[in-house]
mmCIF file of C-alpha atoms in Angstrom:
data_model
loop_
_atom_site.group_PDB
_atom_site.id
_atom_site.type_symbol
_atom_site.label_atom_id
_atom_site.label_comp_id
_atom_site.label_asym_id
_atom_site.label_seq_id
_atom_site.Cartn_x
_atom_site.Cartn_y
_atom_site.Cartn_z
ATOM 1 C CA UNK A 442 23.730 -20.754 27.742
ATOM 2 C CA UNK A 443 21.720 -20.772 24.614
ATOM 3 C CA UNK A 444 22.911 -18.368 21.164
ATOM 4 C CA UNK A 445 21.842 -18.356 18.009
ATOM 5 C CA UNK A 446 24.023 -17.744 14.841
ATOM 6 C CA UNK A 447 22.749 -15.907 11.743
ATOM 7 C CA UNK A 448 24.640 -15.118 8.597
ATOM 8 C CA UNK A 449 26.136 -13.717 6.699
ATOM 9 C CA UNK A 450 25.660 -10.185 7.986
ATOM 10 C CA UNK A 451 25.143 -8.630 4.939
ATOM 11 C CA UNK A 452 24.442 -9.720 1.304
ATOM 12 C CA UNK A 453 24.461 -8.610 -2.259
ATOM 13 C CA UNK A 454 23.329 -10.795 -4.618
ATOM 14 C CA UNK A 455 21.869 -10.207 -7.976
ATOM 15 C CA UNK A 456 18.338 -10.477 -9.509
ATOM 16 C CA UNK A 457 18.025 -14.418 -10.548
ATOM 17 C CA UNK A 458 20.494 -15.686 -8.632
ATOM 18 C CA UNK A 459 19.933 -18.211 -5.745
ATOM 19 C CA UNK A 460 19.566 -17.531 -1.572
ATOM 20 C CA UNK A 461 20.667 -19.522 1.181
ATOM 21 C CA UNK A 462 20.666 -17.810 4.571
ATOM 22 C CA UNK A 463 21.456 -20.452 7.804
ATOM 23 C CA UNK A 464 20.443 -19.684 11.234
ATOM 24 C CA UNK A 465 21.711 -21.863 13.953
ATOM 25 C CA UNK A 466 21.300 -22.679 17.546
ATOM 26 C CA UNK A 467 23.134 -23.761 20.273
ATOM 27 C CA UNK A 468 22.671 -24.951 23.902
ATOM 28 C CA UNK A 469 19.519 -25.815 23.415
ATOM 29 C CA UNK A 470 17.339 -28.778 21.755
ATOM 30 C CA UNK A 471 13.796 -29.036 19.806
ATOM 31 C CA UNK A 472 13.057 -24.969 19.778
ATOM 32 C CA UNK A 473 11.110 -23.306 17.871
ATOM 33 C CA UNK A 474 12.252 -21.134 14.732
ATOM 34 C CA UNK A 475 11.382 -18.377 13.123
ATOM 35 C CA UNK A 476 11.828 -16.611 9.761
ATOM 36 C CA UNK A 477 10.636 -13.047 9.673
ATOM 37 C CA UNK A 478 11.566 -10.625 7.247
ATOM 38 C CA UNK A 479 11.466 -6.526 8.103
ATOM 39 C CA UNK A 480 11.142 -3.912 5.340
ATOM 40 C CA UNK A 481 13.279 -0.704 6.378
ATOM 41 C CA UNK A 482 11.618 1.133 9.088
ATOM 42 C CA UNK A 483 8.370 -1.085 9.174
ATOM 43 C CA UNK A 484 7.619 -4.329 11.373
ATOM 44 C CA UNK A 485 8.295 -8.069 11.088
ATOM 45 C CA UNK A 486 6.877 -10.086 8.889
ATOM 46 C CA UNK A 487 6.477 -14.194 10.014
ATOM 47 C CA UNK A 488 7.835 -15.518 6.921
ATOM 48 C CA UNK A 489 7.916 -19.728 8.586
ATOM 49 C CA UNK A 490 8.125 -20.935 11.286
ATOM 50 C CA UNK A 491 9.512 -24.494 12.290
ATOM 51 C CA UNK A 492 8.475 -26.683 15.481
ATOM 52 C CA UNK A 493 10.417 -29.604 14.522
ATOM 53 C CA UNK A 494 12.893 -31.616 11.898
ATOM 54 C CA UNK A 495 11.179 -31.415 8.627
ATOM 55 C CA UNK A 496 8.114 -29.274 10.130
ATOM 56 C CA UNK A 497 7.842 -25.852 7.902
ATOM 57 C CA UNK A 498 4.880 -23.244 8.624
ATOM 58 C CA UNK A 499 4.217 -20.717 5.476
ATOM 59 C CA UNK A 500 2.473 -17.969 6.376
ATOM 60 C CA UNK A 501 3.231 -15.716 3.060
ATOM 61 C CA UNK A 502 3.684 -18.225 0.005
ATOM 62 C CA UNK A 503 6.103 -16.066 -1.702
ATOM 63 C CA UNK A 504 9.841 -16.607 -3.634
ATOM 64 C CA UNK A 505 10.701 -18.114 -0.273
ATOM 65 C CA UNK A 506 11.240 -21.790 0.994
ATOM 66 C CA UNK A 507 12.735 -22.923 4.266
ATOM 67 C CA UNK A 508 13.935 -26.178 5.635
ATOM 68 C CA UNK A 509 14.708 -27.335 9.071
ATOM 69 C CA UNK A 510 17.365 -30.451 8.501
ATOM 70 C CA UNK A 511 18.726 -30.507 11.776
ATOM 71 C CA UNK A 512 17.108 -29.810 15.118
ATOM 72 C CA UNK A 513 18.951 -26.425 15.779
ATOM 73 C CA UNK A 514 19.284 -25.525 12.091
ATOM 74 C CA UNK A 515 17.028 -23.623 9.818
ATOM 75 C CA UNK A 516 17.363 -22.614 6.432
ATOM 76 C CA UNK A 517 16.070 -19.910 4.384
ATOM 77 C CA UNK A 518 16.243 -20.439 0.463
ATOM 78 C CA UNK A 519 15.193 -19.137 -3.201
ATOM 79 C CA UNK A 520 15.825 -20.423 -6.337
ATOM 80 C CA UNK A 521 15.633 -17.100 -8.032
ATOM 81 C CA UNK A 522 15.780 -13.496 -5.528
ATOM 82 C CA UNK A 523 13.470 -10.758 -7.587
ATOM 83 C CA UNK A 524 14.260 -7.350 -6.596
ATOM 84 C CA UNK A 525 10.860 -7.025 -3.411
ATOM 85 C CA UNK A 526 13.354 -10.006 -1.999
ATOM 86 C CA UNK A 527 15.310 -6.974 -0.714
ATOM 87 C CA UNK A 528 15.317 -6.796 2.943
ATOM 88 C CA UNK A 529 16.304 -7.580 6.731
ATOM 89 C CA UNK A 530 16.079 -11.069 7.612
ATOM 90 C CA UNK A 531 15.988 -12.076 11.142
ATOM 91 C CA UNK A 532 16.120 -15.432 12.648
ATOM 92 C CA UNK A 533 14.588 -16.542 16.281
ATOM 93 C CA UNK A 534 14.045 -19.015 18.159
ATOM 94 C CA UNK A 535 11.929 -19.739 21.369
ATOM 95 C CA UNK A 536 12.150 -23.090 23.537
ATOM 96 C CA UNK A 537 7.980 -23.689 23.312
ATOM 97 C CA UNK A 538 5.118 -21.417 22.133
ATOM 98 C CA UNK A 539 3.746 -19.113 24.854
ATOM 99 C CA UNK A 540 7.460 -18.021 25.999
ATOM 100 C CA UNK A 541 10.139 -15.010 24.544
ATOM 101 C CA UNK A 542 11.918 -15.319 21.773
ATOM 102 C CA UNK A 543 15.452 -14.531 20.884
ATOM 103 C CA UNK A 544 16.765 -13.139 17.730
ATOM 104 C CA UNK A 545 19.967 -13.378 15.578
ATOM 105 C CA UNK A 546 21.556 -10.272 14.466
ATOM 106 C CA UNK A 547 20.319 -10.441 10.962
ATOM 107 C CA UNK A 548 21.230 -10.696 7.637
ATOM 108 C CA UNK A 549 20.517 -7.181 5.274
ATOM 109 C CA UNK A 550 19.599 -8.356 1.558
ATOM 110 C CA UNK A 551 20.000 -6.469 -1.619
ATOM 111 C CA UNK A 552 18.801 -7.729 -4.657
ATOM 112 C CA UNK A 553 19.922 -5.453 -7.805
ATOM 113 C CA UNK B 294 0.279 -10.343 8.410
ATOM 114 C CA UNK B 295 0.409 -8.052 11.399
ATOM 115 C CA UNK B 296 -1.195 -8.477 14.532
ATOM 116 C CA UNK B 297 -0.626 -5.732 16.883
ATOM 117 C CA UNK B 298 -0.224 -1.960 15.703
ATOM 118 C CA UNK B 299 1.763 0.031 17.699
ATOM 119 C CA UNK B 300 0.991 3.801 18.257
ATOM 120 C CA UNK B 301 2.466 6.234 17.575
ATOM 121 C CA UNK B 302 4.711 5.146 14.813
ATOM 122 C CA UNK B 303 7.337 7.945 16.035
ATOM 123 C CA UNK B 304 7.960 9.635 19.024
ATOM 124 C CA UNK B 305 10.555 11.997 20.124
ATOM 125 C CA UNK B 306 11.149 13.056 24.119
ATOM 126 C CA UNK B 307 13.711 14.525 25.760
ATOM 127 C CA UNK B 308 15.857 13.058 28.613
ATOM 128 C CA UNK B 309 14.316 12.277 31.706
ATOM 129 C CA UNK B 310 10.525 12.461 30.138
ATOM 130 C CA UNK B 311 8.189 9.238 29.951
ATOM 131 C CA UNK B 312 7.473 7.303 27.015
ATOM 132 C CA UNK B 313 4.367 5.631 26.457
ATOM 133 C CA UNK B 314 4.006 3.392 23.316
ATOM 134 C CA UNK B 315 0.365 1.768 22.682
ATOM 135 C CA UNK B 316 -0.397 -1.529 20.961
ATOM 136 C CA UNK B 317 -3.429 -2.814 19.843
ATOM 137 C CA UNK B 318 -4.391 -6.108 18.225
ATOM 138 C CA UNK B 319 -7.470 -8.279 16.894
ATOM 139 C CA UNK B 320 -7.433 -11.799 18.132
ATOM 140 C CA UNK B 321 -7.448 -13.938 21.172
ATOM 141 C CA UNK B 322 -3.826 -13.880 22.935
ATOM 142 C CA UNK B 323 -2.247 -16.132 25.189
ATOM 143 C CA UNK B 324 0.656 -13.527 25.882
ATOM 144 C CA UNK B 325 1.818 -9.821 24.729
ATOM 145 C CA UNK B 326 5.028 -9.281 24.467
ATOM 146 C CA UNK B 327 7.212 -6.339 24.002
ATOM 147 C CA UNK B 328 10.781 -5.872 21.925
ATOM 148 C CA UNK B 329 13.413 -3.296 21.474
ATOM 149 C CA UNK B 330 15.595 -3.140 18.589
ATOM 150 C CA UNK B 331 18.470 -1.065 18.063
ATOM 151 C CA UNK B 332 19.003 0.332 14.528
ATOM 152 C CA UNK B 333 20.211 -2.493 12.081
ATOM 153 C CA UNK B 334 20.252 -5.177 14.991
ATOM 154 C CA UNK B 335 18.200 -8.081 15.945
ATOM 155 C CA UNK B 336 14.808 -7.660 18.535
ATOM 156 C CA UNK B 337 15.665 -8.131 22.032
ATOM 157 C CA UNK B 338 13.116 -9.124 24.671
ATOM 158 C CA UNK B 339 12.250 -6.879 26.849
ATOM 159 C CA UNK B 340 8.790 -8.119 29.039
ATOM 160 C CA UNK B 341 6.158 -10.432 28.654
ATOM 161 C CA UNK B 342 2.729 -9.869 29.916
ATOM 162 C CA UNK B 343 0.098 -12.586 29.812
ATOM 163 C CA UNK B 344 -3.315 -12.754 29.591
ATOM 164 C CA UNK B 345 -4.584 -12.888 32.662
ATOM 165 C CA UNK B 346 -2.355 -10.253 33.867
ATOM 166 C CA UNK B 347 -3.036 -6.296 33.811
ATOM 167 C CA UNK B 348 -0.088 -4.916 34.649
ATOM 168 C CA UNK B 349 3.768 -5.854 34.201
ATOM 169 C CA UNK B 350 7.274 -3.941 35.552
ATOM 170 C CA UNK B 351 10.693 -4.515 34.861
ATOM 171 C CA UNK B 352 13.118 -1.605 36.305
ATOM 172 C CA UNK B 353 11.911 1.626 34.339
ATOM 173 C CA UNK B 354 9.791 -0.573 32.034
ATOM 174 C CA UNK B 355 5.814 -0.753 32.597
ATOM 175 C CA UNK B 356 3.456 -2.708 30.717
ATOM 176 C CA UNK B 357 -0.032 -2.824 30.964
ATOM 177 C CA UNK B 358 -3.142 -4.781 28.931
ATOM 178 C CA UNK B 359 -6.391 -4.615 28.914
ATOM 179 C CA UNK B 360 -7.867 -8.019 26.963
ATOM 180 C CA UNK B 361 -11.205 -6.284 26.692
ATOM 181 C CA UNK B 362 -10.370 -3.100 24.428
ATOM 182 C CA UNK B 363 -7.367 -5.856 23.084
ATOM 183 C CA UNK B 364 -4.835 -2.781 23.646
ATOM 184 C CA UNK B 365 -1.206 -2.603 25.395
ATOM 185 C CA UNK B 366 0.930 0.007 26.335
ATOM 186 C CA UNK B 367 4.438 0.291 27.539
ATOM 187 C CA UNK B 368 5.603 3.202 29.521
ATOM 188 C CA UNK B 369 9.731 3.968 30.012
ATOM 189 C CA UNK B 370 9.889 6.428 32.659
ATOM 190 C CA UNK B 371 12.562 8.598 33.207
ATOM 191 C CA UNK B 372 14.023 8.026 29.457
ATOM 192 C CA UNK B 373 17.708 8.154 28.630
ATOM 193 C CA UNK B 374 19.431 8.819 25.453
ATOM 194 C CA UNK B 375 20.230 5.141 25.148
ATOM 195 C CA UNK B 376 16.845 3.974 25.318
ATOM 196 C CA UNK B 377 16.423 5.501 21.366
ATOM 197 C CA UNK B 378 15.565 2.346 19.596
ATOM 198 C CA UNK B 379 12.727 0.959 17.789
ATOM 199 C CA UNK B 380 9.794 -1.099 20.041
ATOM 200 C CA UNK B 381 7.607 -3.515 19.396
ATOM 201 C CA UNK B 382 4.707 -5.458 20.459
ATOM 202 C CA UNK B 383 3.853 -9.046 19.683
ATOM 203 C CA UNK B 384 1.303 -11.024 19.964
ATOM 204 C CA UNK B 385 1.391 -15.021 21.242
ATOM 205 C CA UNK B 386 -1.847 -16.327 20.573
ATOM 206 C CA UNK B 387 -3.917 -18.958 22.018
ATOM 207 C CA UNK B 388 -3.351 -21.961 19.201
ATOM 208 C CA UNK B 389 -0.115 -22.888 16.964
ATOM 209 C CA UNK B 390 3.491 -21.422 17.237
ATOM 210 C CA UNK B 391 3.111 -17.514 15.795
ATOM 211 C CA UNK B 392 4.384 -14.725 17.305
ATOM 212 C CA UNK B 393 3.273 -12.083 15.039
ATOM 213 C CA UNK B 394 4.763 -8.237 15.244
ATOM 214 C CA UNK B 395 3.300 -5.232 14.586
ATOM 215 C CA UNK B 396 4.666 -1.939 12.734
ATOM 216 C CA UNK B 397 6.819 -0.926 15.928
ATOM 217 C CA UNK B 398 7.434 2.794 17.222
ATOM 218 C CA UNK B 399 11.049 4.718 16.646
ATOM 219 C CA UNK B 400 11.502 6.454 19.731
ATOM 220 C CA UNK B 401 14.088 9.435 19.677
ATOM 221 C CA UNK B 402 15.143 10.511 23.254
ATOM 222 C CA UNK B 403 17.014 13.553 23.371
ATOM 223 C CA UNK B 404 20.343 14.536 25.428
#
């Protein structure tokens, strides 16, 4: 069976200081990945998406970069978190477009 | 940006009444699909409806969609306490890889 792996759970990390959140899959091989990032009590928001090694979709150019260097890895990243970084981060990951997606448990992020 | 908009953005029942959460989007869809998340937790699936389909159940779970007005709705009959949670619709579209959520509605169901 197929999970997916998201952490850490919960983060506190200071203004100017560096991100790296890692979502990984297993059972599973070429999905599709997803970044989205949810402000408290509001909806997603697609941050990437990834259909392959290398492969990175922006769809809000922001603080944010991701990477995909392994097939069931993706990578969320900033050089420098500003305080609007601040939020719930959820990884998912669907086998082709068109079909459900499954989510990690996500990671809460406080920037202060 | 968000595709679908859920209405209402709250809504509070008490056990054993129906729920019925509406979604509405802009664009061409291949799919609609709805999520519930518990508070602080990651989505979970819960049905998928495509496009060429007007009507959807799974257990107490009903979904409907009507391409024409580009509107959804799920209805939970005969709500329990433990369906309180957030929901969600999302939209698969036609072309590329998005799935793109909208605002979600926190449903309270009362003992």
């Amino acid at each position: 069976s197929q999970t997916i792996h998201q952490w850490p759970a919960t983060l506190v990390q200071p203004v100017g200081s560096p991100l790296s959140l890692e979502c990984t899959v297993e059972g599973t091989s070429n999905p599709n990945l997803y970044w989205y990032r949810q402000a408290a009590g509001r909806g997603l928001q697609l941050l990437f998406y990834s259909v392959g090694i290398g492969q990175i979709s922006s769809e809000v150019p922001q603080n944010l970069s991701a990477s995909r260097p392994q097939d069931r890895q993706f990578i969320l990243s900033s050089k420098k978190l500003l305080l609007s970084d601040s939020g719930f981060y959820l990884c998912a990951w669907r086998h082709s477009r068109h079909t459900e997606a499954f989510f990690g448990q996500g990671t809460r992020l406080t920037v202060v | 940006s968000q595709q679908g908009e859920e209405d209402p953005q709250a809504l509070s029942i008490q056990e054993g009444e129906n729920a019925t959460m509406n979604c509405s989007y802009k664009t061409s869809i291949n799919n609609l699909q709805w999520y519930r998340q518990n508070s602080g937790r990651g989505l979970v699936h819960l049905i998928l409806i495509r496009s060429n389909e007007r009507e959807k159940h799974s257990g107490r779970l009903s979904v409907t969609l009507d391409t024409s007005k580009k509107s959804s709705s799920l209805l939970i009959t005969a709500s329990r306490a433990a369906d309180t949670a957030s929901y969600f619709c999302a939209t698969d579209a036609d072309a590329g890889n998005m799935l793109t959520f909208g605002g979600g509605t926190r449903l309270m169901v009362k003992p």
